[in-house]
Structure formats: C-alpha cells, structure tokens
Coordinates of C-alpha atoms and ligand atoms in Angstrom, one line a residue:
M1 CA 0.0 0.0 0.0
Q2 CA 1.4 3.4 -0.9
D3 CA -0.4 5.2 2.0
K4 CA 1.8 4.0 4.8
V5 CA -0.2 5.9 7.4
I6 CA -3.5 4.1 6.6
E7 CA -1.6 0.8 6.1
E8 CA -0.2 1.0 9.6
L9 CA -3.7 1.8 11.0
I10 CA -5.2 -1.2 9.2
K11 CA -2.5 -3.4 10.7
A12 CA -3.0 -1.9 14.1
E13 CA -6.8 -2.6 14.0
T14 CA -6.2 -6.2 12.8
K15 CA -3.8 -6.8 15.6
R16 CA -6.3 -5.3 18.1
Q17 CA -8.9 -7.7 16.9
R18 CA -6.5 -10.7 16.7
E19 CA -5.3 -10.2 20.2
G20 CA -8.5 -9.3 21.9
L21 CA -11.9 -10.8 22.6
E22 CA -14.6 -8.9 20.6
M23 CA -17.7 -9.2 22.6
I24 CA -19.8 -6.4 21.2
P25 CA -22.9 -8.4 20.2
S26 CA -23.4 -6.5 16.9
E27 CA -19.9 -7.3 15.6
N28 CA -18.4 -10.3 13.9
H29 CA -15.3 -11.4 11.9
T30 CA -16.0 -11.8 8.2
S31 CA -14.4 -14.5 6.0
P32 CA -11.5 -13.8 3.6
D33 CA -13.8 -14.1 0.7
V34 CA -16.1 -11.3 2.0
L35 CA -13.0 -9.1 2.6
K36 CA -11.8 -9.9 -1.0
A37 CA -15.1 -8.8 -2.6
L38 CA -15.0 -5.6 -0.5
G39 CA -11.6 -4.7 -1.9
S40 CA -12.5 -5.5 -5.5
R41 CA -13.0 -3.4 -8.7
L42 CA -16.8 -3.7 -8.2
T43 CA -16.5 -0.6 -6.0
D44 CA -15.7 1.5 -9.1
K45 CA -19.0 0.8 -10.9
Y46 CA -22.1 3.0 -10.9
S47 CA -25.4 1.2 -11.5
E48 CA -28.4 3.3 -10.3
G49 CA -31.6 1.4 -10.7
Y50 CA -32.2 -2.4 -10.5
P51 CA -30.9 -5.3 -12.6
G52 CA -32.2 -5.0 -16.2
K53 CA -33.4 -1.4 -15.4
R54 CA -30.4 0.8 -14.9
Y55 CA -29.6 4.4 -15.6
Y56 CA -26.0 3.5 -16.6
G57 CA -24.3 1.4 -19.2
G58 CA -21.8 -1.3 -18.5
C59 CA -24.0 -3.0 -15.8
E60 CA -24.1 -6.5 -17.3
V61 CA -21.7 -7.9 -14.8
V62 CA -23.0 -6.1 -11.7
D63 CA -26.6 -7.1 -12.7
K64 CA -25.5 -10.7 -12.3
V65 CA -23.9 -9.9 -8.9
E66 CA -27.1 -8.2 -7.6
N67 CA -29.4 -10.9 -9.0
L68 CA -27.3 -13.6 -7.3
A69 CA -27.5 -11.7 -4.0
R70 CA -31.2 -11.3 -4.3
D71 CA -31.8 -14.9 -5.2
R72 CA -29.7 -16.2 -2.3
A73 CA -31.4 -13.9 0.1
K74 CA -34.9 -15.0 -1.0
K75 CA -34.0 -18.7 -0.8
L76 CA -32.2 -18.4 2.6
F77 CA -35.1 -16.6 4.3
G78 CA -38.0 -18.0 2.3
V79 CA -39.4 -14.8 0.9
S80 CA -40.4 -13.8 -2.6
H81 CA -38.7 -10.4 -2.7
A82 CA -35.3 -9.1 -1.5
N83 CA -33.8 -5.6 -1.9
V84 CA -30.1 -5.9 -1.2
Q85 CA -29.2 -2.2 -1.9
P86 CA -29.6 -0.5 1.5
Y87 CA -26.2 1.1 2.4
S88 CA -26.8 0.0 6.0
G89 CA -29.5 -0.7 8.6
S90 CA -30.5 2.9 9.4
P91 CA -31.1 3.9 5.8
A92 CA -32.9 0.6 5.3
N93 CA -35.3 1.5 8.1
Q94 CA -35.7 5.0 6.8
A95 CA -36.7 3.5 3.4
I96 CA -39.3 1.4 5.1
Y97 CA -41.0 4.4 6.8
F98 CA -40.8 6.3 3.5
A99 CA -42.5 3.4 1.7
L100 CA -45.3 2.8 4.1
V101 CA -46.2 6.0 6.1
D102 CA -46.4 9.8 5.7
P103 CA -44.8 12.4 7.8
G104 CA -47.1 13.1 10.8
D105 CA -48.5 9.6 10.9
T106 CA -48.3 7.6 14.2
V107 CA -45.6 5.0 14.4
M108 CA -44.7 2.7 17.3
G109 CA -41.4 1.2 18.3
M110 CA -39.4 0.0 21.3
H111 CA -37.6 2.7 23.3
L112 CA -33.9 2.8 22.9
Y113 CA -33.2 2.7 26.6
Y114 CA -35.2 -0.6 26.8
G115 CA -33.3 -2.2 24.0
G116 CA -34.8 -0.7 20.8
H117 CA -32.8 1.1 18.0
M118 CA -32.7 4.9 17.4
T119 CA -34.6 4.4 14.1
H120 CA -37.5 2.8 15.9
G121 CA -38.9 6.2 16.9
L122 CA -36.4 7.8 19.2
K123 CA -37.4 11.5 19.6
V124 CA -34.0 12.8 18.4
N125 CA -33.9 10.5 15.4
F126 CA -35.6 11.2 12.0
S127 CA -38.1 8.5 13.0
G128 CA -39.2 10.4 16.1
T129 CA -39.1 13.8 14.5
L130 CA -40.9 13.3 11.2
Y131 CA -43.5 10.9 12.6
N132 CA -45.7 11.0 15.6
S133 CA -43.7 8.3 17.5
V134 CA -45.1 6.3 20.5
Q135 CA -42.7 4.1 22.3
Y136 CA -43.2 0.8 24.2
H137 CA -41.0 -0.7 26.8
T138 CA -40.1 -3.9 28.6
G139 CA -41.7 -4.9 31.9
K140 CA -39.8 -4.7 35.2
D141 CA -38.7 -8.3 34.5
G142 CA -36.9 -7.1 31.3
Y143 CA -39.2 -9.1 29.0
L144 CA -41.1 -7.4 26.2
D145 CA -44.4 -6.2 27.7
Y146 CA -46.9 -7.6 25.1
E147 CA -49.9 -6.3 27.1
E148 CA -48.6 -2.7 27.1
M149 CA -48.0 -3.1 23.4
A150 CA -51.5 -4.3 22.7
D151 CA -53.0 -1.4 24.8
M152 CA -50.8 1.1 23.0
A153 CA -51.7 -0.2 19.6
T154 CA -55.4 -0.1 20.4
R155 CA -55.2 3.4 22.0
E156 CA -52.7 5.1 19.6
K157 CA -53.6 3.3 16.4
P158 CA -50.1 3.5 14.8
K159 CA -49.9 2.8 11.1
L160 CA -46.6 0.9 11.5
I161 CA -45.0 -1.0 14.4
F162 CA -41.3 -1.7 14.5
V163 CA -40.2 -4.8 16.4
G164 CA -36.5 -5.7 16.9
A165 CA -33.8 -4.7 19.2
T166 CA -30.1 -3.9 19.8
A167 CA -30.1 -5.1 23.4
Y168 CA -32.8 -7.7 24.1
P169 CA -31.7 -11.1 25.2
R170 CA -35.0 -13.1 24.6
I171 CA -37.0 -14.6 21.8
F172 CA -39.6 -12.5 19.9
D173 CA -43.0 -14.1 19.7
W174 CA -43.9 -13.1 16.1
K175 CA -47.4 -14.6 16.1
K176 CA -48.3 -12.5 19.1
L177 CA -46.7 -9.4 17.6
R178 CA -48.7 -9.9 14.4
E179 CA -51.9 -10.1 16.4
I180 CA -51.0 -6.8 18.1
A181 CA -50.4 -5.2 14.7
D182 CA -53.7 -6.5 13.5
L183 CA -55.5 -4.8 16.4
C184 CA -55.0 -1.5 14.6
N185 CA -54.3 -2.7 11.1
A186 CA -50.7 -1.6 11.3
W187 CA -47.8 -2.7 9.2
L188 CA -45.6 -5.1 11.3
I189 CA -41.9 -4.5 10.6
A190 CA -39.4 -7.1 12.0
D191 CA -35.9 -5.6 12.4
V192 CA -33.9 -8.7 12.8
S193 CA -30.5 -7.1 12.4
H194 CA -29.1 -8.7 15.5
I195 CA -30.6 -12.1 15.1
S196 CA -30.8 -12.9 11.4
G197 CA -27.8 -15.3 11.6
L198 CA -29.6 -17.1 14.4
I199 CA -32.8 -17.3 12.3
V200 CA -31.0 -18.8 9.3
A201 CA -29.4 -21.3 11.7
G202 CA -32.7 -22.3 13.2
A203 CA -31.7 -20.9 16.6
H204 CA -34.5 -18.2 16.7
P205 CA -38.0 -18.3 15.2
S206 CA -38.4 -16.6 11.8
P207 CA -40.8 -13.7 11.4
V208 CA -41.6 -14.8 7.8
G209 CA -45.3 -15.2 7.5
Y210 CA -46.0 -12.8 10.4
A211 CA -44.1 -9.6 9.6
H212 CA -45.1 -7.6 6.5
V213 CA -41.6 -6.4 6.0
I214 CA -38.3 -7.8 7.4
M215 CA -35.1 -5.8 7.6
T216 CA -31.7 -7.1 8.6
T217 CA -28.3 -5.7 8.6
T218 CA -25.8 -8.1 7.0
H219 CA -22.8 -7.5 9.3
K220 CA -23.9 -8.9 12.7
T221 CA -24.8 -12.6 13.3
L222 CA -25.2 -13.0 9.5
R223 CA -21.4 -12.4 9.3
G224 CA -21.3 -10.5 6.1
P225 CA -20.1 -7.0 5.1
R226 CA -21.7 -3.8 6.5
G227 CA -25.0 -3.5 4.6
A228 CA -28.6 -4.4 4.9
M229 CA -31.5 -6.1 3.1
I230 CA -35.2 -5.6 3.1
L231 CA -37.3 -8.7 2.6
C232 CA -41.0 -9.1 1.9
D233 CA -43.6 -11.1 -0.1
G234 CA -45.8 -9.7 -2.8
N235 CA -45.9 -9.0 -6.4
P236 CA -43.0 -7.0 -7.9
S237 CA -44.3 -4.7 -10.6
N238 CA -42.4 -1.9 -12.3
P239 CA -40.3 -0.3 -9.5
L240 CA -40.5 3.0 -11.3
K241 CA -44.3 3.2 -11.1
A242 CA -46.2 4.6 -8.2
V243 CA -48.5 2.1 -6.5
E244 CA -51.0 1.9 -3.7
R245 CA -49.9 0.9 -0.2
T246 CA -51.2 -2.7 -0.2
P247 CA -49.4 -5.9 1.0
E248 CA -49.4 -7.1 -2.7
N249 CA -47.5 -4.0 -3.7
L250 CA -44.8 -4.2 -0.9
P251 CA -41.9 -5.2 -3.3
T252 CA -42.6 -2.2 -5.5
L253 CA -43.1 0.2 -2.5
I254 CA -39.8 -0.9 -0.9
D255 CA -37.8 -0.8 -4.2
R256 CA -39.1 2.7 -5.0
A257 CA -38.3 3.9 -1.5
I258 CA -34.7 2.9 -1.9
I259 CA -34.3 4.4 -5.4
P260 CA -35.4 7.0 -6.4
G261 CA -36.7 7.6 -2.8
L262 CA -33.6 7.6 -0.8
Q263 CA -30.4 6.3 -2.3
G264 CA -28.3 6.7 -5.4
G265 CA -26.0 4.1 -6.8
P266 CA -25.8 0.7 -5.0
H267 CA -22.4 -0.3 -3.6
N268 CA -21.6 -3.2 -5.8
H269 CA -18.6 -4.5 -3.9
Q270 CA -20.8 -4.6 -0.9
T271 CA -23.6 -6.5 -2.8
A272 CA -21.0 -9.1 -3.9
A273 CA -19.8 -9.5 -0.4
I274 CA -23.4 -9.9 0.8
A275 CA -23.9 -12.6 -1.9
I276 CA -20.8 -14.4 -0.6
A277 CA -22.0 -14.2 3.1
L278 CA -25.4 -15.5 2.1
R279 CA -23.8 -18.6 0.4
E280 CA -21.7 -19.1 3.5
A281 CA -24.8 -18.8 5.7
S282 CA -26.6 -21.5 3.5
L283 CA -23.9 -24.2 4.4
P284 CA -24.6 -26.8 7.1
S285 CA -21.6 -25.4 9.0
F286 CA -23.5 -22.1 9.5
K287 CA -26.3 -23.9 11.3
T288 CA -23.8 -25.4 13.7
Y289 CA -22.2 -21.9 14.1
G290 CA -25.6 -20.2 14.9
K291 CA -26.5 -22.8 17.5
Q292 CA -23.1 -22.6 19.1
I293 CA -23.5 -18.8 19.4
V294 CA -26.5 -19.4 21.6
K295 CA -24.9 -22.3 23.6
N296 CA -21.9 -20.0 24.3
A297 CA -24.2 -17.1 25.4
K298 CA -26.1 -19.4 27.7
K299 CA -22.9 -20.8 29.2
L300 CA -21.5 -17.3 29.7
A301 CA -24.8 -16.3 31.4
D302 CA -24.7 -19.3 33.8
E303 CA -21.1 -18.7 34.7
L304 CA -21.6 -15.0 35.3
T305 CA -24.7 -15.7 37.4
K306 CA -22.6 -18.1 39.5
R307 CA -20.3 -15.2 40.1
D308 CA -23.2 -13.0 41.4
F309 CA -23.7 -11.0 38.2
E310 CA -27.3 -9.8 37.7
L311 CA -28.6 -10.5 34.2
V312 CA -31.6 -8.7 32.8
T313 CA -34.3 -11.3 32.4
G314 CA -32.1 -13.7 34.4
G315 CA -30.4 -15.1 31.3
T316 CA -30.5 -15.3 27.5
D317 CA -32.1 -17.1 24.6
N318 CA -30.0 -15.5 21.9
H319 CA -26.5 -14.2 21.3
L320 CA -26.3 -11.4 23.9
L321 CA -26.4 -10.7 27.6
L322 CA -27.4 -7.5 29.3
V323 CA -25.8 -7.2 32.8
D324 CA -27.0 -4.8 35.5
L325 CA -23.8 -3.9 37.4
T326 CA -25.6 -2.1 40.3
N327 CA -24.9 -4.8 42.8
K328 CA -21.2 -4.8 41.8
K329 CA -21.0 -1.2 42.7
V330 CA -19.5 -0.3 39.3
I331 CA -21.0 1.7 36.5
G332 CA -21.1 0.5 32.9
A333 CA -18.5 3.0 31.6
E334 CA -16.0 2.0 34.3
A335 CA -16.5 -1.7 33.5
E336 CA -16.1 -1.0 29.7
V337 CA -12.8 0.8 30.3
A338 CA -11.3 -1.8 32.6
L339 CA -12.4 -4.7 30.4
G340 CA -10.9 -2.9 27.4
K341 CA -7.5 -2.6 29.2
A342 CA -7.7 -6.4 29.6
G343 CA -8.4 -6.9 25.8
I344 CA -12.1 -7.7 26.3
T345 CA -14.2 -5.4 24.2
M346 CA -17.9 -4.8 25.1
N347 CA -20.1 -1.7 25.6
K348 CA -21.8 0.1 28.4
N349 CA -25.6 0.0 28.1
T350 CA -28.8 1.1 29.8
V351 CA -30.8 -1.5 31.6
P352 CA -34.7 -1.4 31.7
F353 CA -35.8 1.3 34.2
D354 CA -32.2 2.5 34.6
P355 CA -32.0 5.1 37.3
R356 CA -28.8 6.4 35.7
P357 CA -28.5 8.7 32.7
P358 CA -28.1 7.1 29.2
F359 CA -24.5 8.5 28.8
S360 CA -23.5 6.8 32.0
P361 CA -25.8 3.8 32.4
S362 CA -25.8 1.0 35.0
G363 CA -25.3 -1.9 32.6
I364 CA -23.0 -3.6 30.2
R365 CA -23.9 -5.5 27.0
M366 CA -21.9 -8.5 25.7
G367 CA -22.3 -11.1 23.0
T368 CA -20.8 -14.3 21.6
P369 CA -21.0 -14.1 17.7
A370 CA -17.4 -13.0 17.1
L371 CA -15.9 -15.4 19.7
T372 CA -17.9 -18.3 18.2
T373 CA -16.6 -17.4 14.7
R374 CA -13.1 -18.0 16.1
G375 CA -14.1 -21.4 17.2
M376 CA -14.5 -20.8 20.9
K377 CA -16.9 -23.1 22.8
E378 CA -18.4 -23.5 26.3
A379 CA -15.0 -24.2 28.0
Q380 CA -13.6 -20.8 26.8
M381 CA -16.8 -19.1 28.1
V382 CA -16.0 -20.4 31.6
Q383 CA -12.6 -18.8 31.4
I384 CA -13.9 -15.6 30.0
A385 CA -16.6 -15.3 32.7
E386 CA -13.8 -15.7 35.3
W387 CA -11.7 -13.0 33.6
I388 CA -14.7 -10.6 33.5
D389 CA -15.3 -11.2 37.2
Q390 CA -11.6 -10.6 38.1
V391 CA -11.4 -7.5 35.9
I392 CA -14.5 -5.9 37.6
E393 CA -13.0 -6.7 41.0
H394 CA -9.6 -5.3 40.2
R395 CA -10.7 -2.6 37.9
N396 CA -8.4 0.0 39.3
D397 CA -5.3 -2.1 39.2
D398 CA -3.6 -1.5 35.8
K399 CA -0.9 -4.1 36.4
F400 CA -3.5 -6.8 37.1
L401 CA -5.4 -5.8 34.0
E402 CA -2.2 -6.0 31.9
K403 CA -1.7 -9.5 33.2
I404 CA -5.2 -10.5 32.2
H405 CA -4.6 -9.1 28.8
R406 CA -1.5 -11.3 28.4
D407 CA -3.7 -14.3 29.3
V408 CA -6.3 -13.1 26.8
K409 CA -3.7 -12.9 24.1
K410 CA -2.6 -16.5 24.8
L411 CA -6.1 -17.7 24.4
C412 CA -6.6 -15.7 21.2
K413 CA -3.5 -17.3 19.7
Q414 CA -5.3 -20.6 19.9
Y415 CA -8.4 -19.2 18.0
P416 CA -7.2 -17.2 15.0
L417 CA -9.3 -14.8 13.0
P418 CA -10.9 -16.4 9.9
G419 CA -8.2 -17.1 7.2
E420 CA -5.3 -16.7 9.6
A421 CA -3.1 -19.5 10.8
K422 CA -2.9 -20.6 14.4
A423 CA 0.1 -18.7 16.0
K424 CA 2.9 -20.9 17.3
Ligands
PLP1 C1 -31.9 -3.5 15.5 C2 -31.0 -2.6 14.7 N1 -31.5 -1.9 13.7 C3 -30.8 -1.1 12.9 C4 -29.5 -0.9 13.1 C5 -28.8 0.1 12.3 O1 -27.8 -0.5 11.5 P1 -26.5 0.4 11.0 O2 -25.6 0.6 12.1 O3 -26.0 -0.5 9.9 O4 -27.1 1.7 10.4 C6 -28.9 -1.6 14.2 C7 -27.4 -1.4 14.5 O5 -27.0 -1.4 15.5 C8 -29.7 -2.4 15.0 O6 -29.1 -3.1 16.0

C-alpha cells in the first residue's frame, strides 16, 4: 500500500482484533472471501436502478452480482422479494418508513433505553421527528411487555409497528406481535438485524409469514459485510411506477423507496460480499455456528450468574447478555474501560428502568457471535466469565489488567481470525 499511514492503522486494528476478545454483540469477523469482494473493482461501478433497469451502461456484470445476492437472500429466508441495496441498517429502516407511512403519521417502536434502536422512533432520530412516535418498553422483568404493546396499539392506532432490538436477550413471539399489529391494522416490521444469523441457523424463530416487512443488517450474526437487506412477499411490478400501499405491492413500494426515494448508486462491492456471506450462511456449518453462538451465550450467562452478576431477564435465549452492574458497585462505563484494558471489548448499556443517565448507564452488554466465529466453545466461556469477574473486582489495578490481557492474548492465539493460521 502506498499510503503507509493508513496501512499501519489497518495493521493496528487487525492486531487489536487478533489479540482481543470482541464481545460487542453487533460485531463479527468476516471471511477472507467477504473481505476480498469488498476490496474489488466492483466498487468502481455506478449502477443506479435495478438489474435490467439501470440508468447507466456497462452494468451487465453487476446485474449478475445483484441478482445472485437477491436470489440467495430469497432462498435463505424463504421470501419472494429481496432488496439488497440499502447502504446500512439505518437507511434501510428510513426507506421502510418512506415506503409505508407519511410524515405526521403515528408509528410505534421500542424505546432505545429498553433495547430498541434509534430508528424505531427515538425523539432525536428522524423517526421520532418526522413521525408521531409512540414508544413501548419492557416490563420490570426485562421481557417485552406484550400487554402494554396491545394497549398502546389499540389506543394510539399506529400505522406501523417496529419490532426488533439492539439489546434484548430473549425470543420475539412473532405470532403474538402480528396479532397486536392486526388490532390497529398496522404494518408489522421485523428488524432482525441482530438475530438474522440465528434465524438462518434455526436458533431463533423466523418472522416470515408474520411480519409484513423484514429488515436485517448483514454484518452482525449473519457475518457479512456492512450493509442491509429488506425482505418481503408480494408481487413485484415496475419499480418506477407509483402504486397503492397494499401488501401485494410491498416489493414495489420498498424498491421505489430505496431508489429513487432515498439512495443513489448501489455499492456493488458490498452487494457481492453480501452474496458471498449468504452462500456461507446456507452451508450446514453455519447452522452449527448459529446454534453454538446461543450455547456459548447461555454458558456465559450461567457462569456470570454463579459469580453473582445480575442478568436482565435472568439469562439469554440468543447471542447477547445484558448485565446490570448495580450490585457490583461499578457503572457500565468504568467496566467498559477496565475490560478494554484487559483486551475484552464490550459496551456500556442502559438496563430497563435504569435510574442512571443514558451516557453513564448501569449496565454492560456483551455477546458471543465473534468469539464463536473464532471457534470458541463452552470451555472458553467459563474462562472468559472468570476474567470478566476478576477485571471488575480489580478494575483500578492496571498491572493486574495487563496480566489478564496477556492471558487473553494467549487464548486468542489458539483461536485465530478467519483465514489466519494458528500462531505458534
Ligand atoms: C436492531 C437494529 N436496527 C438497525 C441498526 C442500524 O444499523 P446500521 O448501524 O448499519 O445503520 C442496528 C445497528 O446497531 C440495530 O441493532
């Protein structure tokens, strides 16, 4: 690389990942093939529009790439339509609002502080500014409060309900959620960004058949490049023609919302990398991977509970754990910093009914997708729980944290990043 400054920074970040435990639940380590596609000439090509209907010449190759990605997505999730062009999860959600509701309409989503995402109607986000957003919460037990949701849907009559989360450790009951949406004839949107890899692996129920529209980022448990997909059923007509907001017209509504509604040219290198990740996710080994993510998270939950950590909902059904640190007399930010010094990366997070402010919350969020990609299993989760416990206890002792980091590095050497050889 000619740019030595950036080259060094890329090396430094790779080393940081190689020698540390990445436990941010929305992160993962992609395959060498995904990385190769991201660094390919496909990034040079403009192709506004959709395969066969482009505003640019020379699209015959990228048409094939996008069709492959769409076909693989449809097959893997069992839907009849897939849009693979969203630049990332947030613009994908923006496109869904643009497709299905008008500014000022009432929309309903889970509050950020209780596990939802900003784009699900947070007051400072476009979704809470352009639309009349009403927000639901979890109950005191940390579980989704389906009763509150049903009451809110009946009272507020939202036109659209977003379901999905960034920090929710339990299963979504899609049937119940569709019944709630039907109370007010709302569109049900499943944002499965965090759990799409688990769904593909059969480790979490699929929203297909219940949600009108499904959105997933491609870079979390699905283990692809940064990006997103919008999935639905219906009858694709001409994406350039305005149509009525009916379930049958969902493919057209979504495609039009992406372009010309919101985006310009698709990122073809990203689309190719998504196609690769979708093939990888269709292999039997990915089913084993997804199930192991959950086994690892459950083991970590058990081991932390044994060490007197308080888990929101008392455990996990998926890839993540939300830990309330109040009884440990440490706040999330302090824990995040101390764990970081020991080479264990996770993030501070609010817990339901958090008495502390969102910039300095009581909890910490951790997940197992990236560790599982490296091949770690239950035995390593026992060790990691022990390290987390020790780090929290000795959080002000930098020498101690350095020692743990040395041990973490030793473990990491046994579990190389995808495509790398085991260090001697
Ligand atoms: C549930 C959910 N939706 C949407 C997004 C947004 O994705 P992105 O960061 O790619 O914009 C995230 C990312 O954290 C998420 O967790």
